[in-house]
Short mmCIF file of C-alpha atoms in Angstrom, two decimals:
data_model
loop_
_atom_site.label_atom_id
_atom_site.label_comp_id
_atom_site.label_asym_id
_atom_site.label_seq_id
_atom_site.Cartn_x
_atom_site.Cartn_y
_atom_site.Cartn_z
CA MET F 863 43.95 97.08 99.44
CA GLN F 864 45.58 96.47 103.00
CA PRO F 865 47.76 93.27 103.50
CA ILE F 866 46.05 90.72 105.91
CA LEU F 867 47.65 90.03 109.48
CA LYS F 868 48.44 86.49 109.97
CA VAL F 869 48.60 84.92 113.43
CA ARG F 870 50.96 82.30 114.80
CA GLY F 871 49.95 81.41 118.08
CA ASP F 872 49.28 84.33 120.21
CA ALA F 873 51.24 86.73 118.21
CA LYS F 874 50.74 88.68 114.95
CA LEU F 875 52.92 88.76 112.32
CA ASP F 876 54.16 91.46 110.21
CA PRO F 877 52.59 91.27 106.52
CA VAL F 878 54.70 90.43 104.08
CA PRO F 879 52.78 91.60 100.61
CA LEU F 880 53.51 91.76 96.65
CA PHE F 881 53.61 95.51 95.55
CA ILE F 882 52.20 95.11 91.67
CA GLY F 883 50.93 97.94 89.71
CA GLY F 884 50.65 100.53 92.60
CA GLU F 885 48.75 97.83 94.89
CA TRP F 886 49.95 96.12 98.25
CA THR F 887 48.31 92.89 98.08
CA PRO F 888 48.78 89.85 100.27
CA ASP F 889 49.48 86.68 98.61
CA ASP F 890 47.70 84.07 100.66
CA THR F 891 47.56 81.00 98.37
CA ALA F 892 51.78 80.59 98.35
CA ALA F 893 53.68 78.66 100.76
CA THR F 894 55.71 80.82 103.17
CA SER F 895 59.26 80.77 104.62
CA PRO F 896 59.42 82.07 107.94
CA VAL F 897 61.12 85.93 109.08
CA HIS F 898 62.66 85.39 112.35
CA ASN F 899 64.14 88.26 114.87
CA PRO F 900 67.54 86.44 115.41
CA SER F 901 67.98 87.86 119.10
CA THR F 902 65.16 85.93 120.38
CA GLY F 903 64.71 82.87 117.46
CA GLU F 904 60.91 84.45 117.28
CA VAL F 905 58.73 84.13 114.05
CA ILE F 906 57.84 87.79 113.25
CA ALA F 907 56.48 87.57 109.53
CA GLU F 908 56.12 84.71 106.90
CA THR F 909 57.64 85.43 103.38
CA PRO F 910 55.19 83.98 100.39
CA MET F 911 56.91 81.92 98.15
CA CYS F 912 55.59 83.88 94.94
CA GLY F 913 55.53 81.51 91.58
CA SER F 914 55.22 82.29 87.65
CA ALA F 915 51.92 83.72 87.71
CA GLN F 916 52.94 86.48 90.34
CA VAL F 917 55.98 87.16 88.64
CA ASP F 918 54.62 87.38 85.31
CA ALA F 919 51.60 89.95 86.85
CA ALA F 920 54.85 92.33 88.20
CA VAL F 921 56.70 92.16 84.99
CA LYS F 922 53.49 92.78 82.97
CA SER F 923 52.85 96.22 85.16
CA ALA F 924 56.56 97.08 84.97
CA ALA F 925 55.99 96.44 81.15
CA ASP F 926 53.20 98.64 80.60
CA ALA F 927 54.53 101.05 82.98
CA PHE F 928 57.47 101.43 80.89
CA PRO F 929 56.41 103.50 77.90
CA GLY F 930 55.00 106.60 80.05
CA TRP F 931 57.99 106.12 82.31
CA TRP F 932 60.67 106.83 79.71
CA GLU F 933 58.83 109.82 78.23
CA THR F 934 59.01 111.27 81.62
CA PRO F 935 61.98 113.95 81.44
CA PRO F 936 64.76 113.37 83.51
CA PRO F 937 64.61 116.58 85.78
CA GLU F 938 60.90 115.09 86.78
CA ARG F 939 62.12 111.82 87.73
CA ALA F 940 64.77 113.43 90.20
CA ARG F 941 62.53 115.11 91.74
CA VAL F 942 60.57 112.32 92.91
CA PHE F 943 63.71 110.75 94.10
CA PHE F 944 64.70 114.22 95.75
CA ARG F 945 61.01 113.45 97.81
CA PHE F 946 62.02 109.92 98.39
CA LYS F 947 65.58 110.86 99.92
CA ALA F 948 63.62 113.28 102.12
CA LEU F 949 61.45 110.50 103.02
CA LEU F 950 64.16 108.10 104.04
CA GLU F 951 65.80 110.82 106.34
CA GLU F 952 62.45 111.73 107.72
CA HIS F 953 62.05 107.81 108.63
CA PHE F 954 65.50 107.04 108.90
CA ASP F 955 64.99 105.56 112.72
CA ASP F 956 62.08 103.47 111.84
CA LEU F 957 63.93 101.96 108.87
CA VAL F 958 67.15 101.49 111.01
CA ARG F 959 65.23 99.25 113.99
CA CYS F 960 63.01 97.56 111.47
CA ASN F 961 66.51 96.36 109.47
CA THR F 962 67.89 95.56 113.24
CA ARG F 963 64.92 93.46 113.72
CA GLU F 964 64.96 91.09 110.96
CA HIS F 965 68.40 90.93 110.66
CA GLY F 966 70.06 91.21 113.67
CA LYS F 967 72.80 93.73 113.47
CA THR F 968 73.08 96.25 116.05
CA LEU F 969 72.05 99.52 115.66
CA THR F 970 74.69 101.13 114.82
CA GLU F 971 75.27 98.74 111.66
CA SER F 972 72.08 99.51 110.75
CA ARG F 973 72.36 102.82 110.61
CA GLY F 974 75.37 102.44 108.54
CA ASP F 975 73.46 100.12 106.23
CA VAL F 976 70.76 102.83 105.76
CA ARG F 977 72.91 105.39 105.60
CA ARG F 978 74.75 103.89 102.72
CA GLY F 979 71.49 103.31 100.75
CA ILE F 980 70.39 106.63 101.05
CA GLU F 981 74.01 107.96 99.61
CA MET F 982 72.95 105.80 96.27
CA VAL F 983 69.74 107.67 96.33
CA GLU F 984 71.49 111.03 96.32
CA PHE F 985 73.71 109.62 93.70
CA ALA F 986 70.59 108.68 91.50
CA CYS F 987 69.17 112.15 91.71
CA GLY F 988 72.32 113.55 89.91
CA ILE F 989 72.05 110.97 87.02
CA PRO F 990 70.50 113.36 84.55
CA SER F 991 74.20 114.68 83.86
CA LEU F 992 75.42 111.51 83.63
CA LEU F 993 72.32 110.54 80.96
CA MET F 994 74.11 113.20 78.72
CA GLY F 995 75.26 112.36 75.12
CA GLU F 996 78.60 113.23 73.51
CA SER F 997 78.74 115.06 69.66
CA LEU F 998 81.20 115.96 67.57
CA GLU F 999 80.24 117.82 64.20
CA ASN F 1000 82.25 117.78 61.05
CA ILE F 1001 83.07 113.83 61.52
CA ALA F 1002 82.94 114.13 57.38
CA ARG F 1003 82.06 117.61 55.32
CA GLY F 1004 78.91 118.50 56.53
CA ILE F 1005 78.42 115.35 58.81
CA ASP F 1006 77.51 115.33 62.12
CA CYS F 1007 77.51 112.48 65.32
CA ASP F 1008 75.85 112.15 68.33
CA THR F 1009 75.11 109.58 71.07
CA ILE F 1010 72.10 109.21 73.50
CA ARG F 1011 71.53 107.32 76.57
CA GLN F 1012 68.31 105.14 76.53
CA PRO F 1013 66.79 102.70 79.15
CA LEU F 1014 66.22 99.18 78.56
CA GLY F 1015 63.07 98.34 79.52
CA VAL F 1016 61.96 95.89 82.57
CA CYS F 1017 64.67 95.62 85.10
CA VAL F 1018 65.02 93.20 87.99
CA GLY F 1019 66.97 93.47 91.19
CA ILE F 1020 67.39 90.26 93.15
CA THR F 1021 69.00 91.08 96.86
CA PRO F 1022 70.43 89.18 99.65
CA PHE F 1023 69.63 88.80 103.65
CA ASN F 1024 72.70 90.77 104.76
CA PHE F 1025 72.10 94.48 103.79
CA PRO F 1026 68.24 94.52 103.75
CA ALA F 1027 68.58 98.48 102.92
CA MET F 1028 71.60 99.48 101.20
CA VAL F 1029 71.85 96.33 98.54
CA PRO F 1030 68.29 97.10 96.94
CA LEU F 1031 69.26 100.33 96.63
CA TRP F 1032 72.41 99.79 94.90
CA MET F 1033 69.87 98.91 92.16
CA TYR F 1034 66.71 100.42 91.49
CA PRO F 1035 67.18 104.25 92.31
CA VAL F 1036 69.68 103.76 89.24
CA ALA F 1037 68.09 101.83 87.17
CA ILE F 1038 64.54 103.95 87.45
CA MET F 1039 66.57 107.51 87.24
CA CYS F 1040 67.80 106.22 83.82
CA GLY F 1041 64.13 105.36 82.69
CA ASN F 1042 63.39 101.86 83.42
CA THR F 1043 60.86 100.00 85.31
CA PHE F 1044 61.75 97.81 88.18
CA VAL F 1045 60.67 94.48 90.06
CA LEU F 1046 62.81 93.51 93.21
CA LYS F 1047 62.81 90.15 94.48
CA PRO F 1048 64.18 90.89 98.16
CA SER F 1049 65.80 88.11 100.34
CA GLU F 1050 62.53 85.80 101.89
CA LYS F 1051 64.85 86.29 105.06
CA VAL F 1052 64.81 90.13 105.39
CA PRO F 1053 61.75 91.62 103.49
CA LEU F 1054 60.51 93.86 105.74
CA THR F 1055 62.84 96.88 105.68
CA ALA F 1056 62.38 96.43 101.73
CA ILE F 1057 58.87 97.04 102.10
CA LYS F 1058 58.91 100.03 104.36
CA ILE F 1059 61.36 101.50 101.73
CA ALA F 1060 59.16 101.02 98.96
CA LYS F 1061 56.34 102.27 100.78
CA LEU F 1062 58.33 105.82 100.96
CA LEU F 1063 58.79 105.70 97.30
CA ASP F 1064 55.35 105.25 96.62
CA ARG F 1065 54.72 107.98 98.29
CA ALA F 1066 57.28 110.25 96.87
CA GLY F 1067 55.00 110.25 93.56
CA LEU F 1068 56.44 107.61 91.60
CA PRO F 1069 53.80 106.38 88.73
CA LYS F 1070 51.75 102.91 89.35
CA GLY F 1071 53.86 99.81 88.01
CA VAL F 1072 57.29 101.78 87.72
CA PHE F 1073 58.40 99.63 90.79
CA ASN F 1074 57.31 96.37 91.65
CA ILE F 1075 57.93 93.81 94.48
CA VAL F 1076 57.87 90.10 94.50
CA HIS F 1077 59.03 87.86 96.81
CA GLY F 1078 60.12 83.90 96.90
CA GLY F 1079 63.19 81.51 96.13
CA ARG F 1080 64.26 79.44 93.58
CA GLU F 1081 60.89 79.17 91.47
CA CYS F 1082 60.41 82.92 91.78
CA VAL F 1083 64.06 84.09 90.98
CA ASP F 1084 63.94 81.21 87.60
CA ALA F 1085 60.91 82.55 86.64
CA LEU F 1086 62.40 86.40 86.83
CA LEU F 1087 65.46 84.96 85.02
CA MET F 1088 63.57 83.38 81.66
CA HIS F 1089 60.80 85.97 81.34
CA PRO F 1090 61.22 87.37 78.25
CA ALA F 1091 59.97 90.58 78.88
CA VAL F 1092 62.56 91.20 81.18
CA LYS F 1093 65.84 93.21 79.58
CA ALA F 1094 68.33 93.39 82.43
CA ILE F 1095 69.38 91.16 85.81
CA SER F 1096 71.05 92.66 88.98
CA PHE F 1097 71.96 90.63 91.69
CA VAL F 1098 74.03 90.16 94.67
CA GLY F 1099 74.40 86.65 96.60
CA SER F 1100 77.09 83.52 96.94
CA THR F 1101 79.20 82.81 94.45
CA PRO F 1102 77.37 79.56 93.22
CA ILE F 1103 74.01 81.20 93.15
CA ALA F 1104 75.72 84.39 91.30
CA LYS F 1105 77.06 82.07 88.74
CA HIS F 1106 73.64 80.63 88.01
CA ILE F 1107 72.06 83.98 88.03
CA PHE F 1108 74.54 85.14 84.97
CA GLU F 1109 74.44 81.84 83.14
CA THR F 1110 71.06 81.36 82.94
CA GLY F 1111 70.29 85.50 82.43
CA THR F 1112 72.39 85.61 79.33
CA LYS F 1113 71.58 82.36 78.17
CA HIS F 1114 67.86 83.99 77.78
CA GLY F 1115 69.28 87.01 76.35
CA LYS F 1116 69.31 89.26 79.44
CA ARG F 1117 72.07 91.68 80.51
CA VAL F 1118 73.30 90.79 84.15
CA GLN F 1119 75.63 92.08 86.85
CA SER F 1120 76.23 89.55 89.65
CA ASN F 1121 78.07 90.00 92.21
CA GLY F 1122 79.23 86.83 93.99
CA GLY F 1123 81.38 85.98 97.62
CA ALA F 1124 84.86 86.62 98.39
CA LYS F 1125 88.10 85.78 100.82
CA ASN F 1126 89.25 89.28 101.84
CA LEU F 1127 92.37 89.63 103.23
CA VAL F 1128 94.38 92.00 105.59
CA PHE F 1129 98.08 92.60 105.15
CA LEU F 1130 99.63 93.66 108.61
CA MET F 1131 103.27 94.76 107.93
CA PRO F 1132 105.72 94.79 110.34
CA ASP F 1133 105.69 98.86 110.41
CA ALA F 1134 101.72 98.98 111.19
CA ASP F 1135 100.35 100.76 113.84
CA ILE F 1136 99.00 98.67 116.07
CA GLU F 1137 95.84 100.03 117.70
CA ASN F 1138 94.60 101.13 114.69
CA SER F 1139 95.55 98.28 112.23
CA VAL F 1140 93.76 96.03 115.26
CA ARG F 1141 90.89 98.00 115.08
CA GLY F 1142 90.58 98.14 111.20
CA VAL F 1143 90.98 94.18 111.40
CA ILE F 1144 88.36 93.61 113.90
CA GLU F 1145 85.78 95.74 112.75
CA GLY F 1146 86.42 94.38 109.29
CA ALA F 1147 86.04 90.63 110.20
CA TYR F 1148 83.14 90.80 112.94
CA GLY F 1149 80.93 94.09 111.73
CA CYS F 1150 77.70 92.59 110.99
CA ALA F 1151 78.48 89.45 112.37
CA GLY F 1152 80.52 89.04 109.59
CA GLU F 1153 78.08 88.51 107.32
CA ARG F 1154 79.37 90.49 104.32
CA CYS F 1155 80.88 90.21 101.22
CA MET F 1156 83.71 92.34 102.10
CA ALA F 1157 84.23 90.89 105.30
CA ALA F 1158 87.99 91.09 106.20
CA SER F 1159 87.84 87.48 107.00
CA THR F 1160 91.95 86.76 106.91
CA ALA F 1161 94.66 88.17 108.81
CA VAL F 1162 98.00 88.12 106.88
CA ILE F 1163 100.28 88.63 109.32
CA VAL F 1164 103.88 89.50 107.48
CA GLY F 1165 107.25 88.79 109.27
CA GLU F 1166 107.73 90.25 112.85
CA ALA F 1167 104.50 91.89 112.71
CA GLU F 1168 102.99 88.79 114.62
CA LYS F 1169 104.94 89.47 117.78
CA LYS F 1170 103.25 93.18 117.87
CA VAL F 1171 99.75 92.49 116.55
CA LEU F 1172 98.54 88.93 117.01
CA PRO F 1173 98.28 88.87 121.04
CA ALA F 1174 96.46 92.26 120.52
CA LEU F 1175 94.07 90.40 117.75
CA ILE F 1176 93.56 87.47 119.75
CA GLU F 1177 92.67 89.75 123.18
CA ALA F 1178 90.47 92.18 120.93
CA ALA F 1179 88.41 89.21 119.65
CA ARG F 1180 87.74 87.65 123.04
CA SER F 1181 86.69 91.00 124.28
CA ILE F 1182 83.76 91.33 121.91
CA LYS F 1183 80.23 91.67 123.99
CA VAL F 1184 77.52 89.46 121.93
CA GLY F 1185 74.08 90.24 122.57
CA ARG F 1186 70.43 90.95 121.70
CA THR F 1187 70.15 93.88 119.23
CA ASP F 1188 66.33 94.62 119.40
CA LEU F 1189 66.88 96.10 122.88
CA ASP F 1190 68.33 99.56 123.70
CA ALA F 1191 71.27 98.54 125.48
CA GLN F 1192 73.35 97.07 122.73
CA PRO F 1193 76.37 94.74 122.48
CA HIS F 1194 79.19 94.79 119.95
CA MET F 1195 78.20 92.16 117.81
CA GLY F 1196 74.61 90.45 117.23
CA PRO F 1197 73.42 87.40 115.58
CA VAL F 1198 74.00 85.79 112.73
CA ILE F 1199 70.98 85.28 110.65
CA THR F 1200 69.33 81.91 111.12
CA ARG F 1201 69.90 79.01 113.15
CA GLN F 1202 70.96 77.10 110.37
CA HIS F 1203 73.36 79.22 109.06
CA ARG F 1204 74.83 79.40 112.91
CA ASP F 1205 75.19 75.61 112.81
CA ARG F 1206 76.98 75.88 109.29
CA VAL F 1207 79.79 78.44 110.69
CA ILE F 1208 80.46 76.28 113.52
CA GLN F 1209 80.54 73.12 111.25
CA LEU F 1210 83.61 75.16 109.59
CA ILE F 1211 85.15 76.23 112.36
CA GLU F 1212 85.49 72.29 113.48
CA ILE F 1213 86.34 71.78 110.09
CA GLY F 1214 89.25 73.96 110.34
CA ALA F 1215 90.22 72.25 113.71
CA LYS F 1216 90.51 68.87 112.34
CA GLU F 1217 92.71 70.27 109.21
CA GLY F 1218 95.12 71.70 111.74
CA ALA F 1219 93.99 75.13 112.49
CA LYS F 1220 94.14 76.34 115.83
CA ILE F 1221 91.20 77.98 117.84
CA THR F 1222 92.69 80.63 119.80
CA ALA F 1223 89.43 82.72 120.39
CA ASP F 1224 86.49 79.96 120.40
CA GLY F 1225 82.73 81.47 119.76
CA ARG F 1226 80.68 78.49 119.56
CA GLY F 1227 79.58 78.08 123.08
CA VAL F 1228 78.57 81.90 123.59
CA LYS F 1229 75.03 82.35 125.76
CA VAL F 1230 73.14 85.51 125.96
CA ASP F 1231 71.30 86.04 129.22
CA GLY F 1232 67.58 86.39 128.13
CA ALA F 1233 67.72 85.28 124.96
CA PRO F 1234 68.42 81.07 124.81
CA ASN F 1235 66.84 80.50 121.38
CA GLY F 1236 68.85 83.38 119.68
CA PHE F 1237 71.43 82.89 116.63
CA PHE F 1238 74.41 84.04 118.48
CA LEU F 1239 78.36 82.64 118.01
CA GLY F 1240 80.92 84.79 119.42
CA ALA F 1241 84.05 86.23 117.74
CA THR F 1242 86.18 83.41 116.53
CA VAL F 1243 90.05 83.29 115.63
CA LEU F 1244 91.56 79.91 113.66
CA GLU F 1245 95.23 80.64 114.18
CA ASN F 1246 97.78 78.81 111.26
CA VAL F 1247 95.46 78.50 108.71
CA GLN F 1248 97.24 77.05 105.52
CA SER F 1249 95.80 78.07 101.78
CA GLY F 1250 94.79 74.63 101.18
CA MET F 1251 92.35 74.45 104.27
CA THR F 1252 88.24 74.58 103.94
CA VAL F 1253 88.48 77.69 105.93
CA ALA F 1254 90.91 79.39 103.42
CA LYS F 1255 88.91 78.38 100.38
CA GLU F 1256 85.48 78.78 101.40
CA GLU F 1257 83.17 82.11 102.34
CA ILE F 1258 82.46 81.51 105.68
CA PHE F 1259 80.29 84.84 106.20
CA GLY F 1260 80.10 84.54 109.80
CA PRO F 1261 82.42 85.58 112.58
CA VAL F 1262 85.63 83.91 111.99
CA LEU F 1263 88.99 85.50 111.42
CA ASN F 1264 91.72 83.28 109.64
CA VAL F 1265 94.95 84.17 110.81
CA MET F 1266 98.09 83.10 108.08
CA ARG F 1267 101.55 84.30 108.10
CA PHE F 1268 104.32 84.77 105.61
CA ALA F 1269 107.91 85.68 106.06
CA ASP F 1270 107.74 88.71 103.61
CA LEU F 1271 105.06 90.71 101.50
CA ASP F 1272 106.37 88.98 98.13
CA SER F 1273 105.04 85.61 99.12
CA ALA F 1274 101.92 86.94 100.81
CA ILE F 1275 100.65 88.64 97.97
CA GLU F 1276 101.53 85.65 95.36
CA GLU F 1277 99.79 83.08 97.87
CA ALA F 1278 96.82 86.30 98.06
CA ASN F 1279 96.58 85.96 94.04
CA ARG F 1280 96.21 82.19 93.71
CA SER F 1281 92.41 83.02 95.33
CA THR F 1282 89.75 82.37 93.05
CA TYR F 1283 87.79 85.55 94.72
CA GLY F 1284 88.57 89.10 94.07
CA ASN F 1285 86.43 91.54 96.13
CA GLY F 1286 88.98 93.29 98.56
CA ALA F 1287 92.05 93.40 100.01
CA SER F 1288 93.63 95.79 102.23
CA ILE F 1289 97.26 96.51 103.58
CA PHE F 1290 98.28 98.38 107.26
CA THR F 1291 101.85 100.10 107.01
CA ARG F 1292 103.91 102.99 107.36
CA SER F 1293 105.59 102.45 104.01
CA GLY F 1294 104.28 104.11 101.19
CA LYS F 1295 106.57 101.32 98.63
CA ALA F 1296 105.21 98.81 100.35
CA ALA F 1297 101.52 100.41 99.74
CA ARG F 1298 102.20 100.97 96.43
CA GLU F 1299 103.73 97.74 95.56
CA PHE F 1300 100.57 96.17 97.45
CA LYS F 1301 98.09 98.10 95.34
CA HIS F 1302 100.05 97.80 92.02
CA ARG F 1303 100.22 93.82 92.35
CA ILE F 1304 97.36 92.80 94.40
CA GLN F 1305 94.85 90.96 92.12
CA CYS F 1306 91.43 92.24 92.96
CA GLY F 1307 89.15 95.28 92.48
CA MET F 1308 88.73 96.78 95.57
CA VAL F 1309 92.03 97.81 97.53
CA GLY F 1310 92.22 99.62 101.00
CA ILE F 1311 95.42 101.57 102.62
CA ASN F 1312 95.30 101.45 106.34
CA ILE F 1313 91.36 100.79 105.83
CA GLY F 1314 90.14 97.61 107.05
CA VAL F 1315 87.01 97.27 104.75
CA PRO F 1316 87.79 99.08 101.11
CA ALA F 1317 84.09 98.90 99.96
CA SER F 1318 83.63 101.82 97.32
CA MET F 1319 80.76 104.38 98.00
CA ALA F 1320 77.95 105.30 95.73
CA TRP F 1321 80.01 107.58 93.29
CA PHE F 1322 82.41 104.17 92.54
CA PRO F 1323 81.95 101.08 90.96
CA PHE F 1324 81.51 98.18 93.32
CA ASN F 1325 84.60 96.49 91.76
CA GLY F 1326 85.03 92.29 92.67
CA TRP F 1327 87.03 90.57 90.18
CA ASN F 1328 87.56 86.84 89.29
CA GLN F 1329 84.48 84.48 91.02
CA SER F 1330 83.42 87.46 93.19
CA PHE F 1331 81.62 89.12 89.82
CA PHE F 1332 79.94 87.78 87.16
CA GLY F 1333 79.52 90.41 83.84
CA ASP F 1334 81.03 93.29 82.43
CA LEU F 1335 79.62 96.61 84.23
CA HIS F 1336 79.31 96.76 87.98
CA MET F 1337 77.03 98.35 90.59
CA GLN F 1338 77.11 101.88 91.56
CA GLY F 1339 78.63 105.10 89.88
CA LYS F 1340 78.83 105.55 86.08
CA GLU F 1341 78.86 101.98 85.59
CA GLY F 1342 75.67 101.60 87.35
CA VAL F 1343 74.33 103.93 84.76
CA GLN F 1344 76.13 102.32 81.89
CA PHE F 1345 74.47 98.94 83.04
CA PHE F 1346 71.38 100.24 83.14
CA THR F 1347 71.06 102.15 79.88
CA GLN F 1348 72.21 101.73 76.08
CA GLN F 1349 73.55 104.17 73.53
CA LYS F 1350 72.13 105.13 70.17
CA VAL F 1351 74.78 106.65 67.74
CA THR F 1352 73.05 108.98 64.98
CA THR F 1353 75.09 110.11 62.14
CA SER F 1354 73.46 113.18 60.30
CA ARG F 1355 73.82 115.27 57.30
CA TRP F 1356 71.31 118.04 56.21
CA PHE F 1357 70.86 119.28 52.79
CA SER F 1358 69.59 122.58 51.01
CA PHE F 1359 66.17 122.38 49.34
CA GLY F 1360 66.68 120.31 46.01
CA GLU F 1361 70.47 119.66 46.84
CA GLY F 1362 71.30 116.29 46.14
CA ASP F 1363 67.58 115.57 44.32
CA ILE F 1364 68.47 113.16 41.80
CA TRP F 1365 65.25 113.24 40.35
CA GLN F 1366 65.34 117.43 39.90
CA ARG F 1367 68.91 116.99 38.52
CA ASP F 1368 67.35 114.69 35.97
CA ALA F 1369 64.30 116.67 35.03
CA LYS F 1370 66.47 119.49 34.53
CA THR F 1371 68.42 117.42 31.69
#
């Protein structure tokens, strides 16, 4: 059944259907949440806010499909994902433009979003080799032992707005390739890219019910967290919600991996290469308008680096061109996701100023020609930020760079390690000793050396620590495969016919 186009005024809205049991169906009974083009403020779709009935239907579909998919040989599963990967490449440009239209990323950033998602599909295609178990013969005389990995059952993904392509693809290709079935709940702010990608997965030949999509907010999420047939939950979002997901999911017997927020730091040493370090900080802080959990939100200026690097950082921030991303001509940075989010970031900038930070690049008054209703905010720099300030502790999730100063590397690392978060930290230096000391002592899960954003690629875990992650097994890489499977250990011994038969022995006597 084809989804029905809704109409607002004179504009047709993109459909946001559910995908349950291999069928795309509208939900015209639910309340809706608007999807905007952030460059113009225009409403382009309405996301249905599903409840427990739709969740139950999707989970039941996935549960019914699980036995057949589990019995599908892993090489056959992989062939589906090889076809899926080819379709993603074929429709790459369309996915990029959809991503930009509903999120506001520049086209370059959307290409990165989609490309990193495709890399996860490439990784998933090779999962059969990671599903192989281990064996050891003669663990005792005539006794052998082996392990196998088996899927869990119905798994769930709950994803944020900031990477409409990549983050869902962190989850379900790995889960499904491991033999599980899946229900995805994409962000209600950006459902369109997830839907386009799911249609390609359907075209690749995935059996009905193996993959499903529902939409919604808190009611939908809680229904997924508490559903008795759901075995595992994968989440990315802010730390408060990540903690709620973890606590609620585990309370109801689910396996949970829950990624939260961060305050990532970039250390600039006196010997850092100015051009490369400034480029790394600027791209890390303002890429995707700062709306990413790996954003380089704080520049840590160490010693004499202040004289060399800080003026260049401020100049580079002031030169960033902000504009519409839904046109062929592209700016350096696009809008943030919603008007409400823009207003929250502005409020945090003003709180920072009241608490003593100095605004040396101010993006609050930025205007974009031809887009008076877009959700724009220019690149902002806050100097003299101290550890007790609100902007130093809260994740801003916008185009704001904090600047903190320290006399030496030791004091800077000590202060950084007091953070409640633990996603990433980077250092720019020519000193191998400083880099090694930093790598060894910094308390976070992803470290960059002369890298502005040390986000790991598909073959390695996305390795948040502390309040940036709740759970035991991270997304991506081998840990992702371990999360979506469980081990079974078999210990075996075989007798010759009649050997050890107590009834036969008794009969002879």
